PDB file of C-alpha atoms in Angstrom:
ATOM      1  CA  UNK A  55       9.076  10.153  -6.700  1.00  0.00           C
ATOM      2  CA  UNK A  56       9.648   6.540  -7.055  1.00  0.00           C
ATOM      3  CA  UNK A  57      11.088   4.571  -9.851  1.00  0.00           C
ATOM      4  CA  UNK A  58       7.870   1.803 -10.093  1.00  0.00           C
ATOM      5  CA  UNK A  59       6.111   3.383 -13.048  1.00  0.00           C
ATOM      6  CA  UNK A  60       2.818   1.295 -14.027  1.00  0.00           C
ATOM      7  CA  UNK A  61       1.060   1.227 -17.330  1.00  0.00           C
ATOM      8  CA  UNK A  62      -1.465   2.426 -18.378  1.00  0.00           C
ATOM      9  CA  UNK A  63      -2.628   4.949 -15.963  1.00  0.00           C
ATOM     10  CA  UNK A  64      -6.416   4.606 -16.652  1.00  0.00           C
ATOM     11  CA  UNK A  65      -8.766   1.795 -18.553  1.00  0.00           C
ATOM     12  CA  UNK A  66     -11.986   1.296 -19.470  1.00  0.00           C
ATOM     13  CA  UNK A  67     -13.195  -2.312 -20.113  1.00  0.00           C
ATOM     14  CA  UNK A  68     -16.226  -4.011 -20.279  1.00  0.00           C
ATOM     15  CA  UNK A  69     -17.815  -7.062 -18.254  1.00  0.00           C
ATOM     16  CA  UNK A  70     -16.033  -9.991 -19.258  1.00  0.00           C
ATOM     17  CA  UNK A  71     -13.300  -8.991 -21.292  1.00  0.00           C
ATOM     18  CA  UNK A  72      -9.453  -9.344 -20.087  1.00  0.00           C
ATOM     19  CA  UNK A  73      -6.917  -6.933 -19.065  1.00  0.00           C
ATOM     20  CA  UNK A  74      -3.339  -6.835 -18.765  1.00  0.00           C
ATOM     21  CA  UNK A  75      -1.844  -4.474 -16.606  1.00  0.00           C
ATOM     22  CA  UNK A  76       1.829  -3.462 -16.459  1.00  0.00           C
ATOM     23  CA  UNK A  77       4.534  -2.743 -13.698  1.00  0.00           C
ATOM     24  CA  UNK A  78       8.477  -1.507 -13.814  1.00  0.00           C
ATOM     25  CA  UNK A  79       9.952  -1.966 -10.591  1.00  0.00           C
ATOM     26  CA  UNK A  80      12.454  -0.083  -8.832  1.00  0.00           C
ATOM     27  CA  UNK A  81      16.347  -0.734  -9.718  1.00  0.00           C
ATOM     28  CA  UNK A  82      17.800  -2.862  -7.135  1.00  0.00           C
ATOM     29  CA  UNK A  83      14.044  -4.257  -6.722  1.00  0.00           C
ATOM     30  CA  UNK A  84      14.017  -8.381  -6.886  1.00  0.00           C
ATOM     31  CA  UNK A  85       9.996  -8.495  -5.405  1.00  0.00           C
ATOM     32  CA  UNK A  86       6.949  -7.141  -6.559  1.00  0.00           C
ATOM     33  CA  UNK A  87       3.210  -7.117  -5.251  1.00  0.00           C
ATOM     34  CA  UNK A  88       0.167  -6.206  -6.407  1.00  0.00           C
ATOM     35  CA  UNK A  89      -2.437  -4.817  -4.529  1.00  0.00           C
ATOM     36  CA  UNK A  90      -6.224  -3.750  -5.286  1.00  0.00           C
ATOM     37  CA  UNK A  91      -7.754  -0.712  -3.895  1.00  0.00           C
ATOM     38  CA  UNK A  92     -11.424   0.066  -3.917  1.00  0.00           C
ATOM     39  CA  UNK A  93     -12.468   3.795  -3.551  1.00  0.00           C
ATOM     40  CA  UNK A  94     -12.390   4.468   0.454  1.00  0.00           C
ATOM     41  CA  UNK A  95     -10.661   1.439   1.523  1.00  0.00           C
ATOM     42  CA  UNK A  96      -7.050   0.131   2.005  1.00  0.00           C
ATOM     43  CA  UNK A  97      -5.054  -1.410  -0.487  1.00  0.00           C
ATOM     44  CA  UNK A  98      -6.021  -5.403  -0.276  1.00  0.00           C
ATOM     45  CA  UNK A  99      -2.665  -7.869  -1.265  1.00  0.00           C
ATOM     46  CA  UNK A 100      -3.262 -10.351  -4.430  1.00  0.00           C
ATOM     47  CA  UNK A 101      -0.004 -11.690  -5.027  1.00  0.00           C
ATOM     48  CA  UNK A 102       3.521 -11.031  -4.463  1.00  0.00           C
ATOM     49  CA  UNK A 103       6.142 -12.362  -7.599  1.00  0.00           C
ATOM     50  CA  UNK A 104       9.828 -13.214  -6.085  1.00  0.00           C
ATOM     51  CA  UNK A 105      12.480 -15.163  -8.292  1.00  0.00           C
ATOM     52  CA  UNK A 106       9.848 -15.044 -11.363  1.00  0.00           C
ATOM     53  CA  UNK A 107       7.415 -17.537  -9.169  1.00  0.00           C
ATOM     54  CA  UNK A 108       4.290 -16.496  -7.148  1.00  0.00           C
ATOM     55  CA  UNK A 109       4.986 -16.200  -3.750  1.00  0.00           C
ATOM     56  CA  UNK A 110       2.126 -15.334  -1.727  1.00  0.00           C
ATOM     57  CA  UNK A 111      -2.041 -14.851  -2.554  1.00  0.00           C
ATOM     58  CA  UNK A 112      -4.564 -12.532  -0.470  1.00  0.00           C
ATOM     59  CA  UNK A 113      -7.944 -13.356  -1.186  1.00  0.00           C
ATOM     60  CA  UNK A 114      -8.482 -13.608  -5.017  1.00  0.00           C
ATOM     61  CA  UNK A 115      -9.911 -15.733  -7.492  1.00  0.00           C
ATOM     62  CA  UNK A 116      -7.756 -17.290 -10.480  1.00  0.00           C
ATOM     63  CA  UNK A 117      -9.046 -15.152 -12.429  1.00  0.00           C
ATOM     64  CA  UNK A 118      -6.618 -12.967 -11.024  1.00  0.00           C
ATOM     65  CA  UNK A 119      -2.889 -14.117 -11.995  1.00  0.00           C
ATOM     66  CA  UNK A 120       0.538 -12.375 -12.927  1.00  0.00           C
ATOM     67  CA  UNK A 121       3.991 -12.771 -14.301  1.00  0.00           C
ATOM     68  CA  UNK A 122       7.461 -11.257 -12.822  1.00  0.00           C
ATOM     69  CA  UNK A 123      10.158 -11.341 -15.993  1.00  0.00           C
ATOM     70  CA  UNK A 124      13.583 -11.561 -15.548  1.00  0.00           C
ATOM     71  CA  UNK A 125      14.266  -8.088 -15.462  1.00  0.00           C
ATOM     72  CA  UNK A 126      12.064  -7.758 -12.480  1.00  0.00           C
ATOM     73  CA  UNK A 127       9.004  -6.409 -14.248  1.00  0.00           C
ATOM     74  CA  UNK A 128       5.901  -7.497 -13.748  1.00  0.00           C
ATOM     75  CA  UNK A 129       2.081  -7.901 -15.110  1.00  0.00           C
ATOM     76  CA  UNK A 130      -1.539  -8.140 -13.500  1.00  0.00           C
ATOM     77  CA  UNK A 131      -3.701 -10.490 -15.375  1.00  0.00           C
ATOM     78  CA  UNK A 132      -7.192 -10.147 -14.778  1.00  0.00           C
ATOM     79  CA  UNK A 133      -9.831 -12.557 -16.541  1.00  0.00           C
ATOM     80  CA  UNK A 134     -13.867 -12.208 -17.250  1.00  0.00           C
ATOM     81  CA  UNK A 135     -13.691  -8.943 -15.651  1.00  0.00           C
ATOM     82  CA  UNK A 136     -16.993  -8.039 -13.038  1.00  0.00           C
ATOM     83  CA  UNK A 137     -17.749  -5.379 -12.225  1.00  0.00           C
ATOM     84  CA  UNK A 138     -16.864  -5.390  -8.321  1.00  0.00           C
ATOM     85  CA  UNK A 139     -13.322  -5.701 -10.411  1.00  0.00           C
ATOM     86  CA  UNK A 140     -13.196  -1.907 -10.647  1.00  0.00           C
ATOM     87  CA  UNK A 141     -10.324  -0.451  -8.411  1.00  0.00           C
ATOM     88  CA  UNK A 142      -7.189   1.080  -8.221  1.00  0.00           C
ATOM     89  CA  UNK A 143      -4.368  -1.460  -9.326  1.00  0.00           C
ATOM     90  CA  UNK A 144      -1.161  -1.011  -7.229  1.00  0.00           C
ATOM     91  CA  UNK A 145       2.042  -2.257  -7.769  1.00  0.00           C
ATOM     92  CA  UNK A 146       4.547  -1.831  -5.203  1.00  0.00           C
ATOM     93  CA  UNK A 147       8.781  -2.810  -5.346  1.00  0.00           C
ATOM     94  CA  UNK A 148      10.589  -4.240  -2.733  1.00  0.00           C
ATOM     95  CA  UNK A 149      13.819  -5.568  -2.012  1.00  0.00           C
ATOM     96  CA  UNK A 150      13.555  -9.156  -0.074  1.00  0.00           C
ATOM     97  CA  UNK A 151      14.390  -8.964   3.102  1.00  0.00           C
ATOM     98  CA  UNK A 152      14.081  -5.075   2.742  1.00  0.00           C
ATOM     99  CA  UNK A 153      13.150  -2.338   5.365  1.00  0.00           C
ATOM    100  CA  UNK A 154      10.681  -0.512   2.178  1.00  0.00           C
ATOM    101  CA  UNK A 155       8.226  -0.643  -0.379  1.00  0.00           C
ATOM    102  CA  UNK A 156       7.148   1.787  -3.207  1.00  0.00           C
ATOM    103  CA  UNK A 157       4.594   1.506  -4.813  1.00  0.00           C
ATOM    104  CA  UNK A 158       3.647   3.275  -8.427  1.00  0.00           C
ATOM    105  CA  UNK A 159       1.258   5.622  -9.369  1.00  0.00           C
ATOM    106  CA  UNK A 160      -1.250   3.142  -9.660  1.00  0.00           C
ATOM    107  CA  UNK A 161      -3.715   1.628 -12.814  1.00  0.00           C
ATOM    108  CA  UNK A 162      -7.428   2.915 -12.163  1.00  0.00           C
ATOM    109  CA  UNK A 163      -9.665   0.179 -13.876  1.00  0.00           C
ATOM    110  CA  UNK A 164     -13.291   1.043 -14.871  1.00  0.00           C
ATOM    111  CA  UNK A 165     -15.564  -2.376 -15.760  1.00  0.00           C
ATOM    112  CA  UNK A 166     -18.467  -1.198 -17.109  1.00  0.00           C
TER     113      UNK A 166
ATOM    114  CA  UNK B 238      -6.085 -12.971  11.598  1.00  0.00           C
ATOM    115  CA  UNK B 239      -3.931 -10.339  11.022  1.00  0.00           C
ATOM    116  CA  UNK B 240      -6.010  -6.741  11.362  1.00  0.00           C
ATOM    117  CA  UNK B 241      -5.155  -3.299  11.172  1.00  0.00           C
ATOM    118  CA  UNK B 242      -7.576  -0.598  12.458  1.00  0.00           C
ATOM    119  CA  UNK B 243      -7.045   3.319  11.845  1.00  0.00           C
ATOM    120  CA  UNK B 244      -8.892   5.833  14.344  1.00  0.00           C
ATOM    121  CA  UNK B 245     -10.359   8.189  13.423  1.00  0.00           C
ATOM    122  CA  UNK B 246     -12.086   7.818   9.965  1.00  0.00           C
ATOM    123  CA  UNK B 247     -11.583  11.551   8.999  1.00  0.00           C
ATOM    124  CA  UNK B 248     -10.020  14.559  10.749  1.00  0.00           C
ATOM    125  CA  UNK B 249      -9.998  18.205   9.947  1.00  0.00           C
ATOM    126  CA  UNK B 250      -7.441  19.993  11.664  1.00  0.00           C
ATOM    127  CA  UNK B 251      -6.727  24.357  11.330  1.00  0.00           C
ATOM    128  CA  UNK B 252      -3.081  24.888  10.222  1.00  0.00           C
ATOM    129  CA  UNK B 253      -0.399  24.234  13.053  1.00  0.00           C
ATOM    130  CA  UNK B 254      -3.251  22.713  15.216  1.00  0.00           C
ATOM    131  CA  UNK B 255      -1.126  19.112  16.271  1.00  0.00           C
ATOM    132  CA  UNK B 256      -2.835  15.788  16.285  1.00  0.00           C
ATOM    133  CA  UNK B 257      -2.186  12.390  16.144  1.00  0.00           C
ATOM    134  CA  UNK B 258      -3.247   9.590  14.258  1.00  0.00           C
ATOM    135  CA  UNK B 259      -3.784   6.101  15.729  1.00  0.00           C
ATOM    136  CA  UNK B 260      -3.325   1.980  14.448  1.00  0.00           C
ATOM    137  CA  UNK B 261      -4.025  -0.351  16.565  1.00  0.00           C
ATOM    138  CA  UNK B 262      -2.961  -3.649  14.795  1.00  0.00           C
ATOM    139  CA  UNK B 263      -3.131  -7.603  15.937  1.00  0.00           C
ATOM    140  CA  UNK B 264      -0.575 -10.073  13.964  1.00  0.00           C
ATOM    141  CA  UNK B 265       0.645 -13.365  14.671  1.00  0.00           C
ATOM    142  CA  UNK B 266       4.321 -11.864  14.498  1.00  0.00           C
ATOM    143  CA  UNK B 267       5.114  -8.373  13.368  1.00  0.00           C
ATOM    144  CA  UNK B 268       8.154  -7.863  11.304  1.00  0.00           C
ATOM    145  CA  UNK B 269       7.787  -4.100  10.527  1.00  0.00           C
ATOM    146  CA  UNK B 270       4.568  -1.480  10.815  1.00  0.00           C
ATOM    147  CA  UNK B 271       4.357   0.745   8.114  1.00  0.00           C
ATOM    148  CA  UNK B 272       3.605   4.342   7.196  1.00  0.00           C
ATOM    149  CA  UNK B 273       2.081   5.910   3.831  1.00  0.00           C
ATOM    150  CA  UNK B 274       0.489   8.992   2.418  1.00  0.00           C
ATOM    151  CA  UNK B 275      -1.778   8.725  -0.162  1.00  0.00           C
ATOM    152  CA  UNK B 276      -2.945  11.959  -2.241  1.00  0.00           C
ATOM    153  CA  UNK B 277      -6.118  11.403  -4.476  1.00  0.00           C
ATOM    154  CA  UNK B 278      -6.033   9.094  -7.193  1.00  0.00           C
ATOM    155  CA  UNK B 279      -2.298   8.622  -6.469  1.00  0.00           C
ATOM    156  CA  UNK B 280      -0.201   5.589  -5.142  1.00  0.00           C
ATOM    157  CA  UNK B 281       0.660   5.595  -1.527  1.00  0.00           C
ATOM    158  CA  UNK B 282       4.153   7.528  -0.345  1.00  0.00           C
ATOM    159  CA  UNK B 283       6.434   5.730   2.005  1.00  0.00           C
ATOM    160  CA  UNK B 284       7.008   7.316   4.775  1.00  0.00           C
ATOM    161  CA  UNK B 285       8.603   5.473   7.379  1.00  0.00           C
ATOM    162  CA  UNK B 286       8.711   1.841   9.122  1.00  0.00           C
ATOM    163  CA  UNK B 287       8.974   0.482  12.659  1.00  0.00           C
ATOM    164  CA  UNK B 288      10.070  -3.001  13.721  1.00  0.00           C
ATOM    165  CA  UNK B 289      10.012  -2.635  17.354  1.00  0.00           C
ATOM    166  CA  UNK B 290       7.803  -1.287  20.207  1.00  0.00           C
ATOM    167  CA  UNK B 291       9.741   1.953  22.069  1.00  0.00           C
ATOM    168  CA  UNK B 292      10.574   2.819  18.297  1.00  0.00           C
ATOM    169  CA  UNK B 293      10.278   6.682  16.476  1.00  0.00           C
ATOM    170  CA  UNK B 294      11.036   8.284  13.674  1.00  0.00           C
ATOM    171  CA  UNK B 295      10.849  11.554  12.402  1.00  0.00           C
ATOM    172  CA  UNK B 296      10.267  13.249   8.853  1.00  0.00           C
ATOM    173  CA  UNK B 297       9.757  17.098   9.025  1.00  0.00           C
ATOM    174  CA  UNK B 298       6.827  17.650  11.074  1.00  0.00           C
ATOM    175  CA  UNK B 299       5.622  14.091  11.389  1.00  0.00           C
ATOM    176  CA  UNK B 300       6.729  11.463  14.123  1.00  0.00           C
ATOM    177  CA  UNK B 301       5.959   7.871  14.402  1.00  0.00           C
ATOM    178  CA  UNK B 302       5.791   5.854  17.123  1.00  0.00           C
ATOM    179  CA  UNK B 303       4.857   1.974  17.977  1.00  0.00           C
ATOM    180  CA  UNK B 304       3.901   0.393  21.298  1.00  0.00           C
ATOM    181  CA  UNK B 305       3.197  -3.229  21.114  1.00  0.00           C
ATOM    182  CA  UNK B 306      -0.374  -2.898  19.995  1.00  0.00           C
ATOM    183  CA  UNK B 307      -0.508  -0.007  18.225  1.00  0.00           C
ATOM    184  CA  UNK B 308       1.315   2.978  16.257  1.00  0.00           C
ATOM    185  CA  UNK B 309       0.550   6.694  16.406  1.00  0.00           C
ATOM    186  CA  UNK B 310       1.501   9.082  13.747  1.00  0.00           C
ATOM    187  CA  UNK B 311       1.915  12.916  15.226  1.00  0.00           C
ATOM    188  CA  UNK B 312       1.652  15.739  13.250  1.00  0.00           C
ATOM    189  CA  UNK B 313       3.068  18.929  14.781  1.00  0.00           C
ATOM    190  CA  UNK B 314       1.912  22.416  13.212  1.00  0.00           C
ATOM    191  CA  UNK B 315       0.227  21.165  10.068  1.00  0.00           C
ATOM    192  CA  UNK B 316       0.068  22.884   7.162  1.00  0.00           C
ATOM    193  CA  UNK B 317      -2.487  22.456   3.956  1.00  0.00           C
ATOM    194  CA  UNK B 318      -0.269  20.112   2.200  1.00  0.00           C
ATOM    195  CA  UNK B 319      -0.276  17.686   4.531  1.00  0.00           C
ATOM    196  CA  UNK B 320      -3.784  17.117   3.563  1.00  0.00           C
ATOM    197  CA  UNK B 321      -4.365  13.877   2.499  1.00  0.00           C
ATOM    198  CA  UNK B 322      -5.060   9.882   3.350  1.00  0.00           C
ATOM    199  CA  UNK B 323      -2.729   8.062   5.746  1.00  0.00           C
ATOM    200  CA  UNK B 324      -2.076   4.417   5.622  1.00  0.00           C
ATOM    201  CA  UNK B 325      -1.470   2.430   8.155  1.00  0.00           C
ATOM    202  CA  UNK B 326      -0.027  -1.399   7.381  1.00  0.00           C
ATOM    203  CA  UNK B 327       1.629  -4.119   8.825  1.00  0.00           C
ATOM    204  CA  UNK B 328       3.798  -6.721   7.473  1.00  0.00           C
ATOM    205  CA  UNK B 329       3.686 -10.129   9.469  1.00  0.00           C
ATOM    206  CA  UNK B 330       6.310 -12.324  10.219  1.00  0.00           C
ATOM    207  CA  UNK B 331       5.737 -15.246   7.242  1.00  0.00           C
ATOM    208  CA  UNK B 332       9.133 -18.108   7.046  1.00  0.00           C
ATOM    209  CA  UNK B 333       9.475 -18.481   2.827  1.00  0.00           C
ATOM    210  CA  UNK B 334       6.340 -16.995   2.419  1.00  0.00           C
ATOM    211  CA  UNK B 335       5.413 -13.559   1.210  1.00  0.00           C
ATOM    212  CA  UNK B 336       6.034 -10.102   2.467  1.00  0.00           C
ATOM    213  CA  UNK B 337       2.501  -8.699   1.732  1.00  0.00           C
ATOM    214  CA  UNK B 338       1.572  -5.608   3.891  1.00  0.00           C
ATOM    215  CA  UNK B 339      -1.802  -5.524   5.637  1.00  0.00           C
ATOM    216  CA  UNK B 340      -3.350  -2.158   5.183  1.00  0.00           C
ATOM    217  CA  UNK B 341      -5.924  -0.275   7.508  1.00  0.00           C
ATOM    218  CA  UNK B 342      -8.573   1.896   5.883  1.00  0.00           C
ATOM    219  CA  UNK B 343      -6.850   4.959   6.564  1.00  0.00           C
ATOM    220  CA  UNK B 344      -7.512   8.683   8.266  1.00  0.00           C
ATOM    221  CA  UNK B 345      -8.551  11.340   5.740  1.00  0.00           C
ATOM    222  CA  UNK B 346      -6.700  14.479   6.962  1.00  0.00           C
ATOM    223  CA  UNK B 347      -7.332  18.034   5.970  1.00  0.00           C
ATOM    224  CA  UNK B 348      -5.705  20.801   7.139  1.00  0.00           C
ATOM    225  CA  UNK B 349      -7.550  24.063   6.706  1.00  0.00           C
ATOM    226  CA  UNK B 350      -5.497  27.310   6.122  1.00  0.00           C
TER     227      UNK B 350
END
């Protein structure tokens, strides 16, 4: 098992509200990403967070944006939620420069 | 555009039946290919990564490998619990920018008893 724990582990929300979702990355960890999942695809890359700044976007409106904290942690911010915005959230820990990434258990979001 | 395609889609395999999976990927530079499981409703499980075509590694009864247009994942004797999704994902060469992974769709494996 890893040591990238996200929070919470499911959430229900509803079309247009905001959500906040949590990650704890790995000790030793200086680089997080975020990554959504849709059922039966691949993980697609939002961000990454290095050094506290954004360092890297996939394909994602602003709505989408996040945080790293000094400790390394991080948070998904995800605005006027749609329902297309339903997924499986994952957070994965790296070290930069690194040979690995974990990633958590994952968020599932429900927009209903 | 960097692209990552997983062959096949789904496979059912009887226990101790080998196979292999396959990822054929195109990136403007690759700097490593990687490797996950995935369970249901779970976050992906590293399993290994390759920087460099001629490369394998080994992890109980799976073996990767990486040419310089694709990767193949070998399973030798399955069991049932190596049921599940794998992931197939590169990570392209970016100077100061991010080290995102590219992810395929993945090959649903289940390995009846």
């Amino acid at each position: 098992e890893t040591g990238v724990t996200q929070s919470p582990t499911h959430l229900i929300k509803t079309r247009g509200q905001q959500v906040t979702l949590r990650c704890s990355s790995q000790s030793g960890h200086n680089t997080v990403s975020w990554y959504q999942q849709a059922l039966g695809q691949g993980p697609q890359f939002i961000f990454q967070y290095y050094r506290e700044e954004e360092n890297g976007r996939g394909n994602f409106p602003p709505r989408f944006s996040g945080l790293q904290f000094p400790n390394y942690s991080s948070e998904l911010n995800v605005n006027a939620l749609e329902l297309d915005d339903s997924a499986l959230y994952l957070c994965a820990s790296s070290f930069r420069g690194g040979t690995e990434a974990f990633f958590g258990q994952g968020t599932r979001l429900t927009v209903v | 555009e960097d692209q990552v395609t997983q062959s096949p889609e789904a496979l059912r395999l009887q226990e101790g039946e080998s196979s292999s999976l396959n990822c054929s990927y195109t990136v403007s530079g690759l700097r490593g290919l990687f490797w996950y499981r995935q369970d249901p409703g779970k976050g992906p499980e590293f399993l290994f990564t390759l920087y460099s075509a001629g490369e394998e590694k080994e992890k109980e009864r799976l073996k990767a490998t990486l040419t310089k247009k694709e990767s193949f994942l070998h399973i030798t004797a399955p069991k049932p619990e190596d049921s599940a999704t794998y992931l197939c994902a590169v990570q392209p060469f970016a100077q100061g920018g991010s080290e995102k992974l590219v992810f395929g769709k993945g090959t649903k494996l289940t390995v009846n008893p």
